[in-house]
Short mmCIF file of C-alpha atoms in Angstrom, two decimals:
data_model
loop_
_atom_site.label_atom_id
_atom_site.label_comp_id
_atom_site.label_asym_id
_atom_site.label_seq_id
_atom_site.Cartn_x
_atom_site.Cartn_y
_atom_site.Cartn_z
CA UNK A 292 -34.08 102.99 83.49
CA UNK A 293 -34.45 101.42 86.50
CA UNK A 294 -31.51 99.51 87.79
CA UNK A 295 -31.88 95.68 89.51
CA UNK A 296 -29.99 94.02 92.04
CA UNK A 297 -27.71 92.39 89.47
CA UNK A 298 -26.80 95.88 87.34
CA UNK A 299 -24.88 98.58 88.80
CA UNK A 300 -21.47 98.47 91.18
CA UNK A 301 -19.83 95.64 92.64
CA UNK A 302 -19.96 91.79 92.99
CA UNK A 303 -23.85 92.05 93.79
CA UNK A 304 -24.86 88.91 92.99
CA UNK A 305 -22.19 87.46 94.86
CA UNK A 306 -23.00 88.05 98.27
CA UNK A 307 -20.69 89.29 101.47
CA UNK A 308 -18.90 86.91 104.16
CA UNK A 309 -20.67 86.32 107.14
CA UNK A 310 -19.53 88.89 109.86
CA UNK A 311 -16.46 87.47 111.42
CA UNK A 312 -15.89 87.67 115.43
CA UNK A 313 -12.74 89.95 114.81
CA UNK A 314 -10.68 88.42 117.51
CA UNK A 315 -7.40 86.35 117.14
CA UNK A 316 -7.29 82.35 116.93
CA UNK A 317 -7.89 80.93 120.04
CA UNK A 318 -4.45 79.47 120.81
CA UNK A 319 -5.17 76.26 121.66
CA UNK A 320 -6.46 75.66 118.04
CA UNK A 321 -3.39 77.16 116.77
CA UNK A 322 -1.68 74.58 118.42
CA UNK A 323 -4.15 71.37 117.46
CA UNK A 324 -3.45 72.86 113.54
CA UNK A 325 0.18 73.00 114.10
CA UNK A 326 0.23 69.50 115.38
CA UNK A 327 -1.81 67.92 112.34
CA UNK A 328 0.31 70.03 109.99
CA UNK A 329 2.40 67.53 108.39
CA UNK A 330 -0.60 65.27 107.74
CA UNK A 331 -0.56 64.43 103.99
CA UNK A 332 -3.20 61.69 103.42
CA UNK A 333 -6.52 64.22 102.96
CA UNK A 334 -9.89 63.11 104.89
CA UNK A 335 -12.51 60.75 102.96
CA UNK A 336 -15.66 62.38 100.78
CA UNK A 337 -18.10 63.29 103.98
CA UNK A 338 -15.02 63.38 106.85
CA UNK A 339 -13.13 61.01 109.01
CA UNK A 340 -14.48 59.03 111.66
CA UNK A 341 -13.12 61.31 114.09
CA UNK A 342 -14.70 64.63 113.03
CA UNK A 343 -18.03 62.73 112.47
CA UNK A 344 -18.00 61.32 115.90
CA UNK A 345 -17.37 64.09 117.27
CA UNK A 346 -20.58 66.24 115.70
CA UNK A 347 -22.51 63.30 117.17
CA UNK A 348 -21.12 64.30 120.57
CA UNK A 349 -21.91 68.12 119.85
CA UNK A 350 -25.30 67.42 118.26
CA UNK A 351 -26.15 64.74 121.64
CA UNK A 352 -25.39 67.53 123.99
CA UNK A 353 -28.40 69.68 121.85
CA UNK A 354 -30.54 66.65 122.90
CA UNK A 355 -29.92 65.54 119.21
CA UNK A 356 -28.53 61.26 119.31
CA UNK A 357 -26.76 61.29 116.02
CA UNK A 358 -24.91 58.30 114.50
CA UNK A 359 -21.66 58.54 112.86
CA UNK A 360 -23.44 56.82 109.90
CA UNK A 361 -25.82 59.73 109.29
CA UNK A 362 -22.94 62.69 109.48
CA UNK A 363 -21.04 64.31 106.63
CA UNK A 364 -18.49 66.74 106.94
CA UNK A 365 -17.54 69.55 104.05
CA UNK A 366 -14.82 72.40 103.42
CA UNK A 367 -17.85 75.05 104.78
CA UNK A 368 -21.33 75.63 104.49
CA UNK A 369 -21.53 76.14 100.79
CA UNK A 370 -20.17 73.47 99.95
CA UNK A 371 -21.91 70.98 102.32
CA UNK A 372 -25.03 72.91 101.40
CA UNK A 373 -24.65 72.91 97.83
CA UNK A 374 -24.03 69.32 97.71
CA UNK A 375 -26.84 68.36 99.96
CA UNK A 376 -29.29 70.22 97.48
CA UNK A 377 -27.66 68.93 94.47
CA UNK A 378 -28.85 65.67 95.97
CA UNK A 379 -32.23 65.96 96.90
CA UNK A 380 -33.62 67.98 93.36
CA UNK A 381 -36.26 70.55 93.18
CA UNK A 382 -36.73 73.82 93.69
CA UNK A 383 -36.31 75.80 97.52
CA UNK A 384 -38.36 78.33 99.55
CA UNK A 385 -36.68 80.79 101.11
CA UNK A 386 -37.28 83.20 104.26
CA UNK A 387 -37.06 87.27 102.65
CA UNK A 388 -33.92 87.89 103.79
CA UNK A 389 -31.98 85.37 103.87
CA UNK A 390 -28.32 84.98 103.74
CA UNK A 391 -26.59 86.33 100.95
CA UNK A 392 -25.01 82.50 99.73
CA UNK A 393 -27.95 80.81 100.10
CA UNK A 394 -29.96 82.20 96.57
CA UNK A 395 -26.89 81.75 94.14
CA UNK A 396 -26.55 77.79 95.84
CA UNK A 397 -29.71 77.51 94.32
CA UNK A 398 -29.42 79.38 90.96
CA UNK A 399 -25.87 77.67 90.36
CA UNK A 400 -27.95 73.97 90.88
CA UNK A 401 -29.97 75.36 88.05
CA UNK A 402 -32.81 75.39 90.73
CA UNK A 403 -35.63 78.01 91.12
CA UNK A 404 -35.50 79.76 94.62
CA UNK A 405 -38.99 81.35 95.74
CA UNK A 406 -38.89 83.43 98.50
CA UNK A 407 -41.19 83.72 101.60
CA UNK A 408 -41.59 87.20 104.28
CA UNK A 409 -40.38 86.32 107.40
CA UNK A 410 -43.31 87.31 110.51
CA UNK A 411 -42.73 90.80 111.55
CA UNK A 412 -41.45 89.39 115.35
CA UNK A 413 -37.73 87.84 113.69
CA UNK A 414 -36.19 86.22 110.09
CA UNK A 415 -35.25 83.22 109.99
CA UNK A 416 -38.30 81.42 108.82
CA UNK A 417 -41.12 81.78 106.64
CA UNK A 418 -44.84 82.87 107.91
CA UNK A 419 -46.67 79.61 107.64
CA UNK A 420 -49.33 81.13 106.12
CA UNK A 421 -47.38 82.87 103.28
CA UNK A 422 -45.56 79.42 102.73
CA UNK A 423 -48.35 77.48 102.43
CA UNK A 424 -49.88 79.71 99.76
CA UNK A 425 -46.53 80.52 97.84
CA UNK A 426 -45.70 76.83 97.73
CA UNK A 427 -49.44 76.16 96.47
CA UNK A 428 -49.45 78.78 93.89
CA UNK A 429 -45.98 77.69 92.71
CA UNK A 430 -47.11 74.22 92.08
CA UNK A 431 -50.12 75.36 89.97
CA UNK A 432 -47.69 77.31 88.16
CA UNK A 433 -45.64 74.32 87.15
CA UNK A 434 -42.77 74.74 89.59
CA UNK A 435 -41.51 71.82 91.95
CA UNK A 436 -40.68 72.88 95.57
CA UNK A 437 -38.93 70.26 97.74
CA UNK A 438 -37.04 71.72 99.99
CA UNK A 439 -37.27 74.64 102.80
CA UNK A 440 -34.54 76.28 103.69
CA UNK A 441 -34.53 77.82 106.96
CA UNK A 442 -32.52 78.95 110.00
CA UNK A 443 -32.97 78.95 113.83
CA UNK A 444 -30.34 82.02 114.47
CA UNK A 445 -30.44 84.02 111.71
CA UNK A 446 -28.16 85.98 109.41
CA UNK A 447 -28.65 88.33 108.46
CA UNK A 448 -31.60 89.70 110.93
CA UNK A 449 -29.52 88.62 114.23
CA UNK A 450 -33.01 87.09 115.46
CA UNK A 451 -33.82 83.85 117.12
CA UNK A 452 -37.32 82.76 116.52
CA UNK A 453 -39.74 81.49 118.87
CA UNK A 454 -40.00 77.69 119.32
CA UNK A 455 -43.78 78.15 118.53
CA UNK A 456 -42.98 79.87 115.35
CA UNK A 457 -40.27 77.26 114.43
CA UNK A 458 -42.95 74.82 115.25
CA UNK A 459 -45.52 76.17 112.83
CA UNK A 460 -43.16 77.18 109.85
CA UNK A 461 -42.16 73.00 110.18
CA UNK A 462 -46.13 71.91 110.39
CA UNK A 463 -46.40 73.82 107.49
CA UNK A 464 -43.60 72.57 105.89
CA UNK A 465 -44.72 69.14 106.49
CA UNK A 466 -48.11 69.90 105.54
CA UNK A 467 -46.68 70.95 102.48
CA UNK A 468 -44.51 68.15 101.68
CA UNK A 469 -41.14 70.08 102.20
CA UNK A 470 -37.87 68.40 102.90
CA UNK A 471 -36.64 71.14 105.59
CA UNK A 472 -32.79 72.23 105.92
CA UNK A 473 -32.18 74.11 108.98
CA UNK A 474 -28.99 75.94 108.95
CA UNK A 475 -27.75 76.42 112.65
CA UNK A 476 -24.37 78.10 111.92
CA UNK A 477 -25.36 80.78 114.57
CA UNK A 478 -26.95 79.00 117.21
CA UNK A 479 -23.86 79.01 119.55
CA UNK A 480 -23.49 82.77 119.05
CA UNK A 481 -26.83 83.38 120.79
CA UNK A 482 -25.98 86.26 122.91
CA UNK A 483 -27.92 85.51 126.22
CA UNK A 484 -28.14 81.72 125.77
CA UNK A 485 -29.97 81.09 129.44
CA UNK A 486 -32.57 83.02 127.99
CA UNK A 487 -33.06 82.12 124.85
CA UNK A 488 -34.35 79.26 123.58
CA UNK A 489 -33.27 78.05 120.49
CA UNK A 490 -35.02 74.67 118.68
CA UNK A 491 -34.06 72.71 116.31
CA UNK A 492 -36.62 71.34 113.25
CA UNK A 493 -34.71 68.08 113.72
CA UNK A 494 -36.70 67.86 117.22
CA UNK A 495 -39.91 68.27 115.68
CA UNK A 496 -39.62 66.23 112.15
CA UNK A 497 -36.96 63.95 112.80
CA UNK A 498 -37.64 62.03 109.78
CA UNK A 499 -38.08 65.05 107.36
CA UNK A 500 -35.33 67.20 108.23
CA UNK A 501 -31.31 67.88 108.06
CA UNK A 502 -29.31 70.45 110.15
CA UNK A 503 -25.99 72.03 108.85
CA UNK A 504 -23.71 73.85 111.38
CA UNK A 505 -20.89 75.79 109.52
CA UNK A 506 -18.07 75.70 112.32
CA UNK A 507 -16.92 79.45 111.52
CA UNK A 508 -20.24 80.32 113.28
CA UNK A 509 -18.53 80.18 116.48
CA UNK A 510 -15.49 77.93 117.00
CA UNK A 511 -13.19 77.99 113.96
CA UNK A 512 -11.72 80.67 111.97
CA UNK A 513 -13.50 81.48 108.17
CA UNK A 514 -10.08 80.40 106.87
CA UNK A 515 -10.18 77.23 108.19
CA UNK A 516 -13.45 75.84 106.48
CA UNK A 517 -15.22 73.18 108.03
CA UNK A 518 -18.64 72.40 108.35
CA UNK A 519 -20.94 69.48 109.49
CA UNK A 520 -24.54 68.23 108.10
CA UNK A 521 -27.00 65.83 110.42
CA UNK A 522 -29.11 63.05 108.36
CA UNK A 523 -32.42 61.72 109.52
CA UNK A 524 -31.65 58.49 110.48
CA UNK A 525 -34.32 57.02 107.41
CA UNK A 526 -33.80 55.27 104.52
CA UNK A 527 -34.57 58.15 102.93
CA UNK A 528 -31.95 60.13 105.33
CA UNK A 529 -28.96 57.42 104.33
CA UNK A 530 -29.95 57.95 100.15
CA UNK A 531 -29.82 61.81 101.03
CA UNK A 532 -26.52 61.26 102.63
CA UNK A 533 -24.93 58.65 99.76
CA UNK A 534 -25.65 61.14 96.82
CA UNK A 535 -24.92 64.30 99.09
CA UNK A 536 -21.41 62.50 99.13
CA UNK A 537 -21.45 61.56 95.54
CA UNK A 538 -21.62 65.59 94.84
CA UNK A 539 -18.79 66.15 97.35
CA UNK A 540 -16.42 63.24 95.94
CA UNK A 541 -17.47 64.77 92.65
CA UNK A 542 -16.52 68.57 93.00
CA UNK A 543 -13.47 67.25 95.50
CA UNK A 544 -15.21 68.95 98.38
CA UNK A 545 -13.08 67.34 101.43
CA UNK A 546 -12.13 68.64 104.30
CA UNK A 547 -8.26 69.50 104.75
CA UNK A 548 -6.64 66.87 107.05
CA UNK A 549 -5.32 69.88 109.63
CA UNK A 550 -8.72 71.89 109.47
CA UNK A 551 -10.80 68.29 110.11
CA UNK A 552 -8.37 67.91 113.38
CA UNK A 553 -8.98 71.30 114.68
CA UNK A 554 -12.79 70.73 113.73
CA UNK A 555 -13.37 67.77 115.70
CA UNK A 556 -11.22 69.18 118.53
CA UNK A 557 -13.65 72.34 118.29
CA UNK A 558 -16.45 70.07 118.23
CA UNK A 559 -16.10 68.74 121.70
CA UNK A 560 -15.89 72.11 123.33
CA UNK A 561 -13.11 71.38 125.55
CA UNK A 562 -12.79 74.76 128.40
CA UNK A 563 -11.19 76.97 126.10
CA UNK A 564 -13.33 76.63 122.88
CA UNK A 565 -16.93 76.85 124.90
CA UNK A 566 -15.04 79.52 126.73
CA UNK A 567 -14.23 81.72 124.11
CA UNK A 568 -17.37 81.12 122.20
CA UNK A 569 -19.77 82.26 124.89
CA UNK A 570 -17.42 85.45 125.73
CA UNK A 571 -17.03 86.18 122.41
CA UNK A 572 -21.54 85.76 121.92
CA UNK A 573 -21.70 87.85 125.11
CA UNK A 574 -19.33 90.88 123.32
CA UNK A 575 -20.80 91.10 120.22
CA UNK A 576 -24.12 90.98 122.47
CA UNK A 577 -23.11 94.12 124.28
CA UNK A 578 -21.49 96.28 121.13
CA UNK A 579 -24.80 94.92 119.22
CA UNK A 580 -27.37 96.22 121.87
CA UNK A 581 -25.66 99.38 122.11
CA UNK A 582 -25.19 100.19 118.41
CA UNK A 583 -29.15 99.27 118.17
CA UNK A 584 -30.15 102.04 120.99
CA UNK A 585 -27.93 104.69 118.72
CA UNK A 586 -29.93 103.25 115.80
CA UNK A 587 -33.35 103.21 117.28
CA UNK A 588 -32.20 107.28 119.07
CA UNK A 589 -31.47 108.07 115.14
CA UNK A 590 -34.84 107.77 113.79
CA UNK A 591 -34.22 103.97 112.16
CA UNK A 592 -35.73 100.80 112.80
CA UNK A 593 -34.67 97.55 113.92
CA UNK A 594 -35.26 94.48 115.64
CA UNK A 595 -33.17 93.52 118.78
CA UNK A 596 -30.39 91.53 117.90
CA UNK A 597 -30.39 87.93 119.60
CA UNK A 598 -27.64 86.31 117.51
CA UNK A 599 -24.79 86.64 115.90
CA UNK A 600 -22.29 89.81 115.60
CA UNK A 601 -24.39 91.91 113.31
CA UNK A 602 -27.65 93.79 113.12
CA UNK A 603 -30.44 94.33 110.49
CA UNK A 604 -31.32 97.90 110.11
CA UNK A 605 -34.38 100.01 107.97
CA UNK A 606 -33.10 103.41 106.97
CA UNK A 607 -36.34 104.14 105.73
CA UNK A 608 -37.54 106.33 108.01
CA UNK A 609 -34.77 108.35 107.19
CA UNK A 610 -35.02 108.10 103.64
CA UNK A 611 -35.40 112.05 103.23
CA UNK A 612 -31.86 112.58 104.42
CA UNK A 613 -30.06 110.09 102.15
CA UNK A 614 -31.97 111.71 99.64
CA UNK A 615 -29.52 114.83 99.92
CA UNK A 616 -26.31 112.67 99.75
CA UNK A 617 -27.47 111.27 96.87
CA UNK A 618 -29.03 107.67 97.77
CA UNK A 619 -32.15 106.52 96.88
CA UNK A 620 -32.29 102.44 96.71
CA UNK A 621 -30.44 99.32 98.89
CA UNK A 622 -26.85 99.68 96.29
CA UNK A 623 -26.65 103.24 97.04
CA UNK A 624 -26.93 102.89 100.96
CA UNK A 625 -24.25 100.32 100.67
CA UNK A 626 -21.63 102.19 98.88
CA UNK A 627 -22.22 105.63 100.96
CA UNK A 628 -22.77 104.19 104.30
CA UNK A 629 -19.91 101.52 104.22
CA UNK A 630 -17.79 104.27 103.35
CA UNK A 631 -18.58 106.51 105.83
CA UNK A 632 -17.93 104.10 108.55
CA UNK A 633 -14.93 103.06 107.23
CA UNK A 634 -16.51 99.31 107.24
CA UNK A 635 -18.21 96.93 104.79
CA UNK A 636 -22.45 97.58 105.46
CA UNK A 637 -23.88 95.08 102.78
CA UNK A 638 -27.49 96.26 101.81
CA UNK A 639 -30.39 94.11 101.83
CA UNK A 640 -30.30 93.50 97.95
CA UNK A 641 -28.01 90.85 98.78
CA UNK A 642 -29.98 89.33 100.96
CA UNK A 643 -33.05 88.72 98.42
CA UNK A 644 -34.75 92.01 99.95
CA UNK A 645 -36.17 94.67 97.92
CA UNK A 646 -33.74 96.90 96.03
CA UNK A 647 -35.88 100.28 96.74
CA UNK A 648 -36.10 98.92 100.85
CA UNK A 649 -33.06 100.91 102.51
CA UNK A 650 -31.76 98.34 105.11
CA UNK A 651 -28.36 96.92 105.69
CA UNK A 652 -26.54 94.51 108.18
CA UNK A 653 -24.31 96.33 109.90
CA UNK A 654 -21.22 94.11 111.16
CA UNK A 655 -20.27 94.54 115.35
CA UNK A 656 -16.61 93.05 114.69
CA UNK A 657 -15.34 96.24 113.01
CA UNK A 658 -16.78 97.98 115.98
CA UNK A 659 -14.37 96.18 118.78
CA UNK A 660 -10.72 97.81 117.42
CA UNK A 661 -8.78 97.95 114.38
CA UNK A 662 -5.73 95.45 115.78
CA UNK A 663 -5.89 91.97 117.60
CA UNK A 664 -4.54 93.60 121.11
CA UNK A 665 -8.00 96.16 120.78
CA UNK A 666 -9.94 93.69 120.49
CA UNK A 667 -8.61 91.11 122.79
CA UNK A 668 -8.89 93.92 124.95
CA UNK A 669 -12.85 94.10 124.04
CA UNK A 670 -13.19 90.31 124.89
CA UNK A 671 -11.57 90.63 128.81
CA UNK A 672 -12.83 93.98 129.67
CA UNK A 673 -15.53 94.55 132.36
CA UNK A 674 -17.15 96.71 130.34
CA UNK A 675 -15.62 97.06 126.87
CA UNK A 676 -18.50 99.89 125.89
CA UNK A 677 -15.68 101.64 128.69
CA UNK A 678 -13.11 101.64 125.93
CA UNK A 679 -12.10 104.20 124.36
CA UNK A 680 -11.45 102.48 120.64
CA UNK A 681 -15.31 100.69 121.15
CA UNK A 682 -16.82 104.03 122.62
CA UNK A 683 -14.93 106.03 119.15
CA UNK A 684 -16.41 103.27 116.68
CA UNK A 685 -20.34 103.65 118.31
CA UNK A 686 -19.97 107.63 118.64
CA UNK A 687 -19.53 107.24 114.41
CA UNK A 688 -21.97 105.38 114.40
CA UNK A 689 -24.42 107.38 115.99
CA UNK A 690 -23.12 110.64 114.30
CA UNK A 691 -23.37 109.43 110.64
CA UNK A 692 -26.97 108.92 111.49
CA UNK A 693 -27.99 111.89 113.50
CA UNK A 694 -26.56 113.39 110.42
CA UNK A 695 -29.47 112.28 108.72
CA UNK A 696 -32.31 113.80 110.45
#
């Protein structure tokens, strides 16, 4: 019989944390926590005015104005996102892949999530052209798409796409009569930002769309959950906000009083947070290209990674020697690669790819040491691909693949 996505081993329909930067807290947010520690009173359904002012900051230095009036804060991405759907109603299009959270958000709403390839250049966003016909053929079906979900750095593909496709995935959103939600989590993680342009749907349809930046991305900790969402600034956009923080106040979604301080502190990139975001983009940028040359110099296939501290690899070109250890589909590749490298390599099941397709995202944080000194070490060095802990980790790499040929 053959076995789906949801049968099988392990938490599968529950997808994987987003790849974390594997360094220590930067220690001047230890110390903003420490000093909002004894706060008691928690923060207000959508955030304080001090963590909403300050997204308007961050967003205005994207060449995003923002109001305080059309910002919501929420304990993470999920949460913000989930309420923010709740809100508007309807079904959502998807990119294929996507991230792993963003398909059950939609299930648990009750709400039908239809999928979309991504162009062959990056993820991120749908092909206009297969959009436009999904979202046509779904309608005739009886289904009710509202929404499109998309994002400008992408997990789990590590891509940026071109403004021009950005552009054209919106037009056809609009054409379509899609609310878009663009989810730019990753965007500060880009790992050669002077060279990469990244743009926002908010730029383009400033009346039809709302951005969501989960702060873990880049500036806070994933144990400290805090993330922002951007309104149009529409009577429509203040309605979306009111009910997105009638779901919030609802499910007691707030922001802890501590975590809001360190978020708005993060939020206006003083030295040291900008600092260690871009050095920490620029590692992960380094381990990433190299662990894609051993990939590519194994036989697999995968797109340069732009973003984030992962990669998106196809195994199927090597699907004959996986054969012999005993995998065959997505579930299998999982289980036998992750265990090899001694590090979690979530297949592409669980990001709404095909179960038979053999890719997984393979993480760059393990990669930098296994203790907070290795990998502080990683951040400072010249040339951490030098070390010998990051030279070990890539040599594994690159041997549990050659073993494949």
């Amino acid at each position: 019989m053959q076995r789906t996505a949801a049968e099988g081993r392990g938490p599968v329909r529950y997808g994987p944390p987003a790849p974390q930067p594997g360094l220590p807290v930067l220690p001047e947010l230890l110390s903003v926590l420490a000093a909002a520690a004894g706060r008691a009173a928690p923060e207000p359904p959508g955030g304080g005015d001090a963590v909403r002012e300050a997204a308007c900051r961050y967003w205005g230095r994207r060449g995003l104005p923002t109001s305080p009036e059309n910002v919501a804060a929420g304990p993470g991405a999920p949460a913000l996102l989930l309420a923010l759907l709740g809100a508007y109603g309807g079904d959502v299009m998807l990119p294929r892949p996507c991230p792993a959270w963003w398909t059950p958000q939609v299930r648990l709403l009750g709400r039908r999530a239809y999928h979309v390839p991504t162009p062959a250049e990056c993820g991120g966003v749908p092909d206009p052209y297969a959009l436009l016909e999904t979202v046509r053929r779904v309608r005739a079906e009886g289904g009710d798409p509202r929404v499109l979900l998309l994002s400008v750095a992408d997990d789990p593909t590590a891509t940026v796409p071109p403004p021009e496709m950005v552009r054209e995935a919106c037009e056809a959103a609009e054409s379509a009569g899609l609310f878009v939600v663009s989810d730019e989590s990753w965007r500060d993680t880009v790992h050669r930002p002077y060279d990469t342009l990244v743009l926002s749907p908010a730029e383009m349809l400033p009346e039809h769309a709302a951005v969501l930046v989960d702060l873990s991305g880049a500036m806070l900790p994933a144990g400290w959950p805090a993330a922002v969402a951007r309104f149009p600034d529409t009577p429509r956009g203040t309605w979306l906000r009111a009910r997105t923080l009638d779901v919030l106040t609802a499910t007691g979604a707030m922001v802890a009083g501590p975590v809001a301080g360190a978020a708005a502190h993060a939020l206006d990139e003083p030295d040291a947070v900008a600092g260690r975001a871009y050095a920490a983009a620029a590692l992960h940028g380094v381990v990433a290209a190299e662990a894609h040359r051993r990939l590519l110099a194994a036989g697999a296939l995968a797109r340069p990674p732009q973003a984030g501290r992962h990669l998106y690899a196809d195994l199927a070109p090597l699907r004959a020697g996986l054969a012999r250890h005993g995998v065959g589909d997505a579930m299998e590749l999982e289980d036998w690669l992750g265990g090899r490298l001694g590090a979690p390599t979530p297949g592409g099941q669980r990001f709404a790819d095909e179960l038979g397709a053999l890719r997984v995202r393979l993480s760059t944080g393990p990669l930098l040491g296994a203790t907070p000194q290795e990998r502080l070490a990683a951040l400072t060095a010249r040339d951490p691909l030098a070390l010998p802990h990051v030279g070990d980790s890539l040599e594994l790499l690159g041997s549990v693949l050659a073993g494949l040929a």
